[in-house]
mmCIF file of C-alpha atoms in Angstrom:
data_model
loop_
_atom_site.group_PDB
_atom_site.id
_atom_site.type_symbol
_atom_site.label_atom_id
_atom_site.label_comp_id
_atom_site.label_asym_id
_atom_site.label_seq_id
_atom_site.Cartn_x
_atom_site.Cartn_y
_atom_site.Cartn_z
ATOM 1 C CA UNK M 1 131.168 116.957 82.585
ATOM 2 C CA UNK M 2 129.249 119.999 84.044
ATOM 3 C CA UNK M 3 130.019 123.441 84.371
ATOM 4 C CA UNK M 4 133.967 122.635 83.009
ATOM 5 C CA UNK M 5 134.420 120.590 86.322
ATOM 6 C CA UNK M 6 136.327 117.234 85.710
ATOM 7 C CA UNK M 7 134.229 114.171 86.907
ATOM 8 C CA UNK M 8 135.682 112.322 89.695
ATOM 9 C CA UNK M 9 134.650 108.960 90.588
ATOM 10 C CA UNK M 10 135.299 106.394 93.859
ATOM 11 C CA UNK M 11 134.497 103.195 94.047
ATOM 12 C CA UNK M 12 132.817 101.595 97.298
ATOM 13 C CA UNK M 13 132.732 97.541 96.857
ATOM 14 C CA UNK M 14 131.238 95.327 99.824
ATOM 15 C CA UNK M 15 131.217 91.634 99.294
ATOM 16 C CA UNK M 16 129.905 88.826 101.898
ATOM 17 C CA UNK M 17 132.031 88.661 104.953
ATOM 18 C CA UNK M 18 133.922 91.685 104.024
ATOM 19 C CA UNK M 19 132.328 93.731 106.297
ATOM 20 C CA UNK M 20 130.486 93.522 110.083
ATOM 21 C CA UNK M 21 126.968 93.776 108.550
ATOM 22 C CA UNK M 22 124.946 94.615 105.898
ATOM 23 C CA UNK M 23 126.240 97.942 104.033
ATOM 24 C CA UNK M 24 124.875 100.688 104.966
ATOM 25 C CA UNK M 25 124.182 104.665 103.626
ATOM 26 C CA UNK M 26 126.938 105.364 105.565
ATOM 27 C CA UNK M 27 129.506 103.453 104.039
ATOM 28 C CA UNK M 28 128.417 103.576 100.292
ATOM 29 C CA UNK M 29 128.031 107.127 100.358
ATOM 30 C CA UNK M 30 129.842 108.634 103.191
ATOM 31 C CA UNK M 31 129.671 112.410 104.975
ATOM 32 C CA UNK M 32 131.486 115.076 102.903
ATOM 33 C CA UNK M 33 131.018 112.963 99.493
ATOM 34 C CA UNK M 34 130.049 115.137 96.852
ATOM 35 C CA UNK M 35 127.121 116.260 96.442
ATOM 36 C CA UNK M 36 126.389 114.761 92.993
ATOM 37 C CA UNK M 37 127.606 111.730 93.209
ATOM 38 C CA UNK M 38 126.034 108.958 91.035
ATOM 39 C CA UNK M 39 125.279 106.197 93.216
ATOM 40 C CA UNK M 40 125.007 102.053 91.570
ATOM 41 C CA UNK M 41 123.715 99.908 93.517
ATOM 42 C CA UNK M 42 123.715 95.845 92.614
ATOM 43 C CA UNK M 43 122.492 92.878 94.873
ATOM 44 C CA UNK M 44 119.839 91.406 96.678
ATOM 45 C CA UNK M 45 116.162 93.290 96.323
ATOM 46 C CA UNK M 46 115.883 93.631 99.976
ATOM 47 C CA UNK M 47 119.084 95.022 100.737
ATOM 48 C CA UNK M 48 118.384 97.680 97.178
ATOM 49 C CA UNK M 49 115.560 98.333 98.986
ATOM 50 C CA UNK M 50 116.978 99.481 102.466
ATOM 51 C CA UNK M 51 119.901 100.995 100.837
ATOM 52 C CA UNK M 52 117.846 103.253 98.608
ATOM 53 C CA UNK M 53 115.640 104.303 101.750
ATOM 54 C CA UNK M 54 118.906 105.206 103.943
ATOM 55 C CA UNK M 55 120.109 107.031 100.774
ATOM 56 C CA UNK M 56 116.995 109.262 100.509
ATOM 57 C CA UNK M 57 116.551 109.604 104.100
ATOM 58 C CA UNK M 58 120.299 111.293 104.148
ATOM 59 C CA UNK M 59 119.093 113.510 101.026
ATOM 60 C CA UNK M 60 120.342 111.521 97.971
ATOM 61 C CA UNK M 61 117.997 112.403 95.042
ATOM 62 C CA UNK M 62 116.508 109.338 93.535
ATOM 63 C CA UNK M 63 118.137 110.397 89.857
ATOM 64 C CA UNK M 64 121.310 109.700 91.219
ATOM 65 C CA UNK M 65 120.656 106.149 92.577
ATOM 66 C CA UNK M 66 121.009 103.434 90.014
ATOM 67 C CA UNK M 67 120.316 100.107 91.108
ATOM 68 C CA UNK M 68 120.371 95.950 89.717
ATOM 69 C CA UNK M 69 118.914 93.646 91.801
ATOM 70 C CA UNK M 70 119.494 89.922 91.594
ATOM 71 C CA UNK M 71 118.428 86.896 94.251
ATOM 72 C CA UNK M 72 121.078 84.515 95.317
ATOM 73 C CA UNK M 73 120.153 80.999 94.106
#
């Protein structure tokens, strides 16, 4: 906890076929999410990769993404 502020946390879970496409920045962390929001990441390499790009591109520090990445056999 920081500054006496309780931590909040939300969950964002995409699994094949749930959504239209790959996830995107947008949907794991959305507009108006706060601001220092810890950010895990787990799947594919190439989809850590191009989440962790849109993530930085939209002004996500890097310290706050945490990532796994695993290939599908």
């Amino acid at each position: 906890r920081k500054s006496g502020r309780k931590s909040r946390a939300s969950r964002v879970r995409v699994r094949p076929g749930e959504s239209a496409g790959p996830p995107t920045a947008a949907l794991v962390n959305p507009e108006g999410a706060e601001a220092d929001a810890e950010i895990l990441l787990c799947g594919p390499k190439v989809m850590i990769r191009a989440l962790r790009g849109e993530l930085t591109a939209r002004g996500t520090p890097t310290s706050r993404i945490h990532y796994e990445d695993f290939e599908y056999m």
